[in-house]
Tab-separated table of C-alpha atoms in Angstrom:
chain	number	residue	atom	x	y	z
A	37	MET	CA	13.955	-121.716	-30.965
A	38	ASP	CA	11.446	-119.055	-30.709
A	39	THR	CA	9.425	-120.267	-27.738
A	40	ILE	CA	6.394	-117.724	-28.178
A	41	GLU	CA	6.268	-118.943	-31.627
A	42	GLY	CA	6.073	-122.559	-30.753
A	43	MET	CA	3.584	-121.888	-28.088
A	44	ARG	CA	1.396	-119.987	-30.788
A	45	VAL	CA	1.733	-122.934	-33.049
A	46	PHE	CA	1.005	-125.640	-30.427
A	47	THR	CA	-2.204	-123.873	-29.388
A	48	LYS	CA	-3.222	-123.527	-32.840
A	49	VAL	CA	-2.919	-126.933	-33.421
A	50	VAL	CA	-4.824	-127.863	-30.365
A	51	GLU	CA	-7.511	-125.678	-31.407
A	52	LEU	CA	-7.964	-126.604	-34.840
A	53	GLY	CA	-6.963	-130.539	-34.287
A	54	SER	CA	-4.804	-130.395	-37.333
A	55	PHE	CA	-1.060	-129.527	-38.218
A	56	THR	CA	-2.229	-128.589	-41.724
A	57	ALA	CA	-5.083	-126.233	-40.568
A	58	ALA	CA	-2.820	-124.630	-37.708
A	59	ALA	CA	-0.185	-123.957	-40.239
A	60	ARG	CA	-2.813	-122.748	-42.999
A	61	ARG	CA	-4.042	-120.303	-40.238
A	62	LEU	CA	-0.586	-119.363	-39.452
A	63	ASN	CA	0.662	-118.842	-42.802
A	64	MET	CA	3.621	-121.276	-42.519
A	65	SER	CA	4.258	-124.546	-43.972
A	66	THR	CA	2.986	-127.825	-42.220
A	67	ALA	CA	6.610	-129.094	-41.783
A	68	LEU	CA	7.628	-125.906	-40.082
A	69	ALA	CA	4.687	-126.266	-37.739
A	70	SER	CA	5.544	-129.497	-36.910
A	71	LYS	CA	8.936	-128.757	-36.142
A	72	TYR	CA	8.042	-125.765	-33.769
A	73	VAL	CA	5.815	-128.465	-31.762
A	74	ARG	CA	8.935	-130.870	-31.820
A	75	GLN	CA	11.312	-128.465	-30.719
A	76	LEU	CA	8.857	-127.300	-27.715
A	77	GLU	CA	8.313	-130.820	-26.570
A	78	ASP	CA	11.813	-131.240	-26.622
A	79	LYS	CA	12.526	-127.996	-24.602
A	80	LEU	CA	9.872	-129.165	-22.162
A	81	GLY	CA	10.790	-132.669	-21.856
A	82	VAL	CA	7.107	-134.219	-22.057
A	83	GLN	CA	4.711	-135.104	-25.158
A	84	LEU	CA	2.288	-132.528	-25.714
A	85	LEU	CA	0.583	-134.173	-28.672
A	86	VAL	CA	-0.731	-137.787	-29.595
A	87	ARG	CA	-0.072	-138.024	-33.383
A	88	SER	CA	-1.676	-140.362	-35.760
A	89	THR	CA	-2.392	-140.483	-39.578
A	90	ARG	CA	-5.803	-138.797	-39.216
A	91	HIS	CA	-5.873	-136.952	-36.006
A	92	VAL	CA	-3.892	-135.069	-33.479
A	93	HIS	CA	-5.012	-134.824	-29.480
A	94	PRO	CA	-3.267	-133.372	-26.846
A	95	THR	CA	-2.025	-135.259	-23.999
A	96	ASP	CA	-3.064	-134.680	-20.326
A	97	ALA	CA	-0.278	-132.427	-20.194
A	98	GLY	CA	-0.723	-131.191	-23.491
A	99	VAL	CA	-4.297	-129.743	-22.346
A	100	GLN	CA	-3.208	-127.933	-19.171
A	101	TYR	CA	-0.299	-126.529	-21.283
A	102	ALA	CA	-2.315	-125.333	-24.041
A	103	ASP	CA	-4.574	-123.391	-21.742
A	104	ARG	CA	-2.011	-121.562	-20.000
A	105	CYS	CA	-0.039	-121.002	-23.070
A	106	GLN	CA	-3.233	-119.464	-24.798
A	107	THR	CA	-3.576	-117.059	-21.883
A	108	MET	CA	-0.001	-116.097	-22.152
A	109	ILE	CA	-0.606	-115.655	-25.988
A	110	ASP	CA	-3.550	-113.283	-25.517
A	111	GLN	CA	-1.929	-110.985	-22.851
A	112	LEU	CA	0.967	-110.739	-25.152
A	113	ASP	CA	-1.227	-109.886	-28.344
A	114	ASP	CA	-2.883	-107.444	-25.773
A	115	MET	CA	0.129	-105.655	-25.024
A	116	ILE	CA	1.154	-105.673	-28.633
A	117	GLU	CA	-2.014	-104.016	-29.486
A	118	LEU	CA	-1.905	-101.523	-26.739
A	119	ALA	CA	1.477	-100.386	-27.794
A	120	GLY	CA	-0.076	-99.995	-31.233
A	121	HIS	CA	-3.200	-98.069	-29.791
A	122	GLN	CA	-0.919	-95.533	-27.957
A	123	ALA	CA	1.070	-94.981	-31.042
A	124	GLY	CA	-2.113	-94.131	-32.816
A	125	ALA	CA	-1.774	-97.208	-35.136
A	126	ILE	CA	-3.623	-100.523	-36.203
A	127	VAL	CA	-1.109	-102.908	-37.077
A	128	GLY	CA	-1.063	-106.351	-38.385
A	129	HIS	CA	-2.087	-108.587	-41.479
A	130	LEU	CA	-5.601	-109.141	-42.316
A	131	LYS	CA	-6.977	-112.060	-44.489
A	132	ILE	CA	-10.277	-111.299	-45.803
A	133	ALA	CA	-12.581	-113.266	-48.320
A	134	GLY	CA	-15.859	-112.191	-50.166
A	135	PRO	CA	-18.019	-113.174	-53.267
A	136	ARG	CA	-17.087	-111.479	-56.359
A	137	ILE	CA	-20.709	-110.019	-56.832
A	138	ILE	CA	-19.891	-107.296	-54.430
A	139	GLY	CA	-16.203	-107.682	-54.106
A	140	GLU	CA	-14.794	-106.499	-57.136
A	141	GLU	CA	-17.227	-103.129	-56.948
A	142	LEU	CA	-17.513	-102.452	-53.141
A	143	LEU	CA	-15.412	-104.778	-51.000
A	144	ALA	CA	-12.235	-103.890	-52.634
A	145	ARG	CA	-13.006	-100.096	-52.448
A	146	CYS	CA	-13.648	-100.703	-48.660
A	147	VAL	CA	-10.279	-102.568	-48.386
A	148	GLN	CA	-8.757	-99.937	-50.182
A	149	ASP	CA	-10.108	-97.054	-47.971
A	150	PHE	CA	-9.084	-99.223	-44.792
A	151	LEU	CA	-5.490	-99.400	-46.076
A	152	GLN	CA	-5.070	-95.481	-46.838
A	153	SER	CA	-6.422	-94.895	-43.204
A	154	HIS	CA	-4.047	-97.629	-41.505
A	155	PRO	CA	-0.751	-97.958	-43.250
A	156	ALA	CA	0.706	-100.409	-40.760
A	157	VAL	CA	-1.924	-103.104	-41.926
A	158	THR	CA	-1.469	-105.494	-44.853
A	159	VAL	CA	-4.297	-107.384	-46.406
A	160	ASP	CA	-4.871	-110.605	-48.293
A	161	LEU	CA	-8.072	-110.156	-50.281
A	162	ARG	CA	-9.738	-113.418	-51.857
A	163	LEU	CA	-12.745	-112.808	-53.990
A	164	GLU	CA	-14.477	-116.057	-54.899
A	165	GLU	CA	-17.800	-117.629	-54.972
A	166	ARG	CA	-17.277	-120.381	-52.758
A	167	LYS	CA	-17.990	-120.157	-49.127
A	168	VAL	CA	-14.628	-120.549	-47.585
A	169	ASP	CA	-13.866	-122.518	-44.135
A	170	VAL	CA	-13.112	-119.209	-42.400
A	171	VAL	CA	-11.005	-121.134	-39.537
A	172	ALA	CA	-9.257	-123.952	-41.404
A	173	GLU	CA	-8.122	-121.708	-44.316
A	174	GLY	CA	-7.087	-119.111	-41.973
A	175	PHE	CA	-9.315	-116.177	-42.745
A	176	ASP	CA	-9.853	-113.307	-40.208
A	177	ILE	CA	-12.932	-111.984	-41.826
A	178	ALA	CA	-15.731	-113.513	-44.442
A	179	VAL	CA	-18.078	-111.447	-46.079
A	180	ARG	CA	-21.642	-113.283	-46.714
A	181	ILE	CA	-24.754	-112.621	-48.304
A	182	GLY	CA	-27.964	-114.210	-47.638
A	183	ASP	CA	-29.507	-115.837	-44.722
A	184	LEU	CA	-26.898	-117.802	-42.485
A	185	GLN	CA	-26.422	-121.199	-41.510
A	186	ASP	CA	-25.751	-122.454	-38.043
A	187	SER	CA	-22.256	-121.679	-37.261
A	188	SER	CA	-19.663	-121.340	-34.379
A	189	LEU	CA	-18.511	-118.065	-36.074
A	190	LYS	CA	-19.583	-114.753	-34.834
A	191	ALA	CA	-21.461	-112.480	-37.298
A	192	LYS	CA	-21.991	-108.761	-37.799
A	193	LYS	CA	-24.614	-107.327	-40.000
A	194	ILE	CA	-23.020	-104.459	-41.889
A	195	ALA	CA	-25.787	-103.623	-44.688
A	196	GLU	CA	-28.966	-104.587	-46.599
A	197	TYR	CA	-28.720	-104.878	-50.263
A	198	SER	CA	-31.161	-105.188	-53.039
A	199	TYR	CA	-31.057	-106.340	-56.416
A	200	HIS	CA	-33.420	-105.177	-59.081
A	201	LEU	CA	-34.409	-106.290	-62.635
A	202	CYS	CA	-33.327	-103.525	-65.391
A	203	ALA	CA	-32.900	-103.040	-68.977
A	204	SER	CA	-31.872	-100.274	-71.379
A	205	PRO	CA	-34.263	-97.906	-72.764
A	206	SER	CA	-33.165	-99.127	-76.470
A	207	TYR	CA	-33.683	-102.810	-75.288
A	208	LEU	CA	-37.114	-102.273	-74.048
A	209	LYS	CA	-38.107	-100.090	-77.222
A	210	LYS	CA	-37.339	-102.877	-79.527
A	211	HIS	CA	-38.433	-105.895	-77.290
A	212	GLY	CA	-41.162	-104.478	-75.234
A	213	THR	CA	-41.343	-104.261	-71.461
A	214	PRO	CA	-42.551	-107.351	-69.488
A	215	SER	CA	-45.448	-106.727	-67.117
A	216	ARG	CA	-45.605	-110.180	-65.628
A	217	PRO	CA	-42.542	-112.294	-64.745
A	218	LEU	CA	-43.478	-115.165	-66.918
A	219	GLU	CA	-42.867	-112.720	-69.901
A	220	LEU	CA	-38.998	-112.967	-69.244
A	221	LYS	CA	-39.346	-116.270	-70.725
A	222	THR	CA	-39.542	-114.522	-74.250
A	223	HIS	CA	-36.763	-112.011	-73.317
A	224	ASP	CA	-32.816	-112.175	-73.350
A	225	CYS	CA	-31.997	-112.243	-69.840
A	226	ILE	CA	-28.393	-112.148	-68.062
A	227	LEU	CA	-28.289	-113.495	-64.835
A	228	GLY	CA	-25.643	-113.637	-61.922
A	229	SER	CA	-24.511	-117.324	-61.157
A	230	THR	CA	-24.306	-116.749	-57.793
A	231	ILE	CA	-27.773	-114.859	-56.998
A	232	SER	CA	-29.523	-117.294	-59.825
A	233	PRO	CA	-27.350	-120.719	-59.484
A	234	ASN	CA	-30.238	-122.730	-61.222
A	235	ASN	CA	-31.004	-120.216	-63.697
A	236	GLN	CA	-34.125	-119.124	-62.151
A	237	LEU	CA	-35.348	-115.986	-60.621
A	238	ASP	CA	-37.428	-115.398	-57.589
A	239	PHE	CA	-40.549	-113.048	-57.288
A	240	LEU	CA	-43.103	-112.106	-54.806
A	241	GLU	CA	-46.684	-111.812	-55.439
A	242	ASN	CA	-49.580	-111.073	-52.657
A	243	GLY	CA	-46.889	-112.019	-50.332
A	244	LYS	CA	-46.186	-115.320	-51.738
A	245	LYS	CA	-42.771	-116.339	-53.432
A	246	PHE	CA	-42.676	-118.170	-56.821
A	247	HIS	CA	-39.949	-118.989	-59.260
A	248	VAL	CA	-39.515	-118.613	-63.222
A	249	GLY	CA	-37.018	-120.843	-64.672
A	250	LEU	CA	-34.920	-119.091	-67.521
A	251	GLU	CA	-32.711	-119.898	-70.176
A	252	PRO	CA	-30.267	-116.839	-69.952
A	253	ARG	CA	-28.466	-115.498	-72.690
A	254	ALA	CA	-25.484	-115.058	-70.417
A	255	ARG	CA	-24.225	-115.710	-66.952
A	256	VAL	CA	-22.115	-113.682	-65.142
A	257	ASN	CA	-20.242	-114.232	-61.723
A	258	ALA	CA	-19.735	-110.396	-60.946
A	259	ALA	CA	-22.131	-107.454	-60.761
A	260	ARG	CA	-20.045	-104.901	-62.996
A	261	PRO	CA	-20.004	-107.015	-65.954
A	262	ILE	CA	-23.999	-107.841	-65.684
A	263	ARG	CA	-24.419	-103.923	-65.298
A	264	ASP	CA	-22.254	-103.328	-68.627
A	265	MET	CA	-24.012	-105.876	-70.785
A	266	VAL	CA	-27.411	-104.564	-69.671
A	267	ILE	CA	-26.279	-100.966	-70.653
A	268	ALA	CA	-25.110	-102.613	-74.003
A	269	GLY	CA	-28.570	-103.520	-74.421
A	270	LEU	CA	-28.061	-107.487	-74.464
A	271	GLY	CA	-30.966	-108.111	-72.539
A	272	ILE	CA	-32.738	-107.872	-68.864
A	273	GLY	CA	-30.477	-108.387	-66.073
A	274	LEU	CA	-30.470	-108.746	-62.312
A	275	CYS	CA	-28.267	-106.203	-61.081
A	276	LEU	CA	-26.861	-105.083	-57.621
A	277	ARG	CA	-28.846	-101.507	-57.003
A	278	SER	CA	-25.489	-100.019	-55.780
A	279	THR	CA	-23.903	-100.677	-59.264
A	280	ILE	CA	-26.821	-99.200	-61.316
A	281	ASP	CA	-28.036	-96.422	-58.887
A	282	GLU	CA	-26.283	-93.611	-61.154
A	283	ASP	CA	-27.484	-95.260	-64.177
A	284	VAL	CA	-31.137	-95.242	-63.189
A	285	LYS	CA	-30.843	-91.707	-62.434
A	286	LYS	CA	-29.735	-90.554	-65.504
A	287	GLY	CA	-31.956	-92.971	-67.651
A	288	ARG	CA	-29.304	-95.209	-68.909
A	289	LEU	CA	-31.289	-97.931	-67.265
A	290	SER	CA	-35.100	-98.581	-66.594
A	291	LEU	CA	-36.285	-100.714	-63.484
A	292	VAL	CA	-38.397	-103.799	-64.815
A	293	LEU	CA	-41.142	-105.610	-62.705
A	294	GLU	CA	-40.495	-103.675	-59.586
A	295	ASP	CA	-43.992	-104.711	-58.164
A	296	PHE	CA	-42.627	-108.330	-57.888
A	297	ASN	CA	-39.042	-107.744	-56.632
A	298	ALA	CA	-38.057	-110.363	-53.857
A	299	TYR	CA	-34.174	-109.549	-53.955
A	300	HIS	CA	-33.580	-108.166	-50.736
A	301	ARG	CA	-30.268	-109.292	-48.982
A	302	ASN	CA	-28.279	-108.980	-45.880
A	303	VAL	CA	-24.836	-108.736	-45.907
A	304	TYR	CA	-22.875	-110.033	-43.029
A	305	MET	CA	-19.203	-110.257	-42.000
A	306	LEU	CA	-18.108	-113.491	-40.198
A	307	PHE	CA	-15.246	-113.944	-37.928
A	308	PRO	CA	-13.760	-116.722	-35.670
A	309	GLU	CA	-15.199	-117.354	-32.194
A	310	GLN	CA	-12.122	-116.077	-29.704
A	311	ARG	CA	-11.361	-115.250	-26.492
A	312	TYR	CA	-11.203	-111.645	-27.594
A	313	THR	CA	-11.259	-110.067	-31.081
A	314	SER	CA	-8.154	-108.406	-32.192
A	315	ALA	CA	-7.761	-104.729	-32.664
A	316	LYS	CA	-7.034	-104.928	-36.424
A	317	VAL	CA	-10.608	-106.850	-36.931
A	318	ARG	CA	-12.491	-104.768	-34.764
A	319	ALA	CA	-11.261	-101.648	-36.664
A	320	PHE	CA	-12.235	-103.089	-40.119
A	321	LEU	CA	-15.542	-104.268	-38.852
A	322	ASP	CA	-16.359	-100.608	-37.867
A	323	HIS	CA	-14.894	-99.316	-40.928
A	324	ALA	CA	-16.666	-101.788	-43.145
A	325	THR	CA	-19.935	-101.010	-41.246
A	326	GLU	CA	-19.852	-97.189	-42.069
A	327	PHE	CA	-18.622	-97.741	-45.479
A	328	PHE	CA	-21.361	-100.167	-46.576
A	329	ARG	CA	-23.964	-97.911	-44.708
A	330	GLY	CA	-22.969	-95.235	-47.157
A	331	MET	CA	-23.421	-97.269	-49.982
A	332	PRO	CA	-26.982	-96.697	-51.928
């Protein structure tokens, strides 16, 4: 039996309170995680966990052993990372989650650049609109846009982003340019299902926010297709500025209702609260911060 791996599994079960969550975090089956802990108990000759159908709790001996195990694992990981630093390399596997609205266009490019700079790193990138459970699902980092709810996770702000209503010159020539938000009700609109889940757009006037409900011609859950539909003249769309900046400069798109724009969002990277942040996570956070700061 690999005692170190058994200790790693045991401490993760204690931390998360579940064999299933610990196994997911460590990228192994629940059966294998349970086997590791049982072998560790057999080797020590002491029961470390009290198991029930719904809960797993450490025994008194398990509490003391888990604390010492975690100290040893932290020291071991530090030595491994130190060796990597001395060799000039960041090593390991990163599991990263992010929303498709910026993931397909920007986060994927950020990860690509990071992999090119760190050949000893592997990445599992998941792009989906739901908010993943970072700890239970074993993610090292999750990207979130907008206000954050109270959480035990650490958060690092990496960028500020804005969304802008825009349309093609051909669409505006044919249908006219709205001068007030309520006029959008008479236009074809293309909305992002993430930023406008209730088919309504937010606007600001004299410092006060208000909403306009719409019946969109299309709903899309990624930034690039919205931009493509707007360029094709299908309607007025709320687009991530970084995807349309060049189109606006070259006249392929025109901004609409800018005086009422209420779509400015912060972008955060969340990661689990731990005794230390691993070198690979720190390296990616630093890389992502610089990458996103360079975006328009």
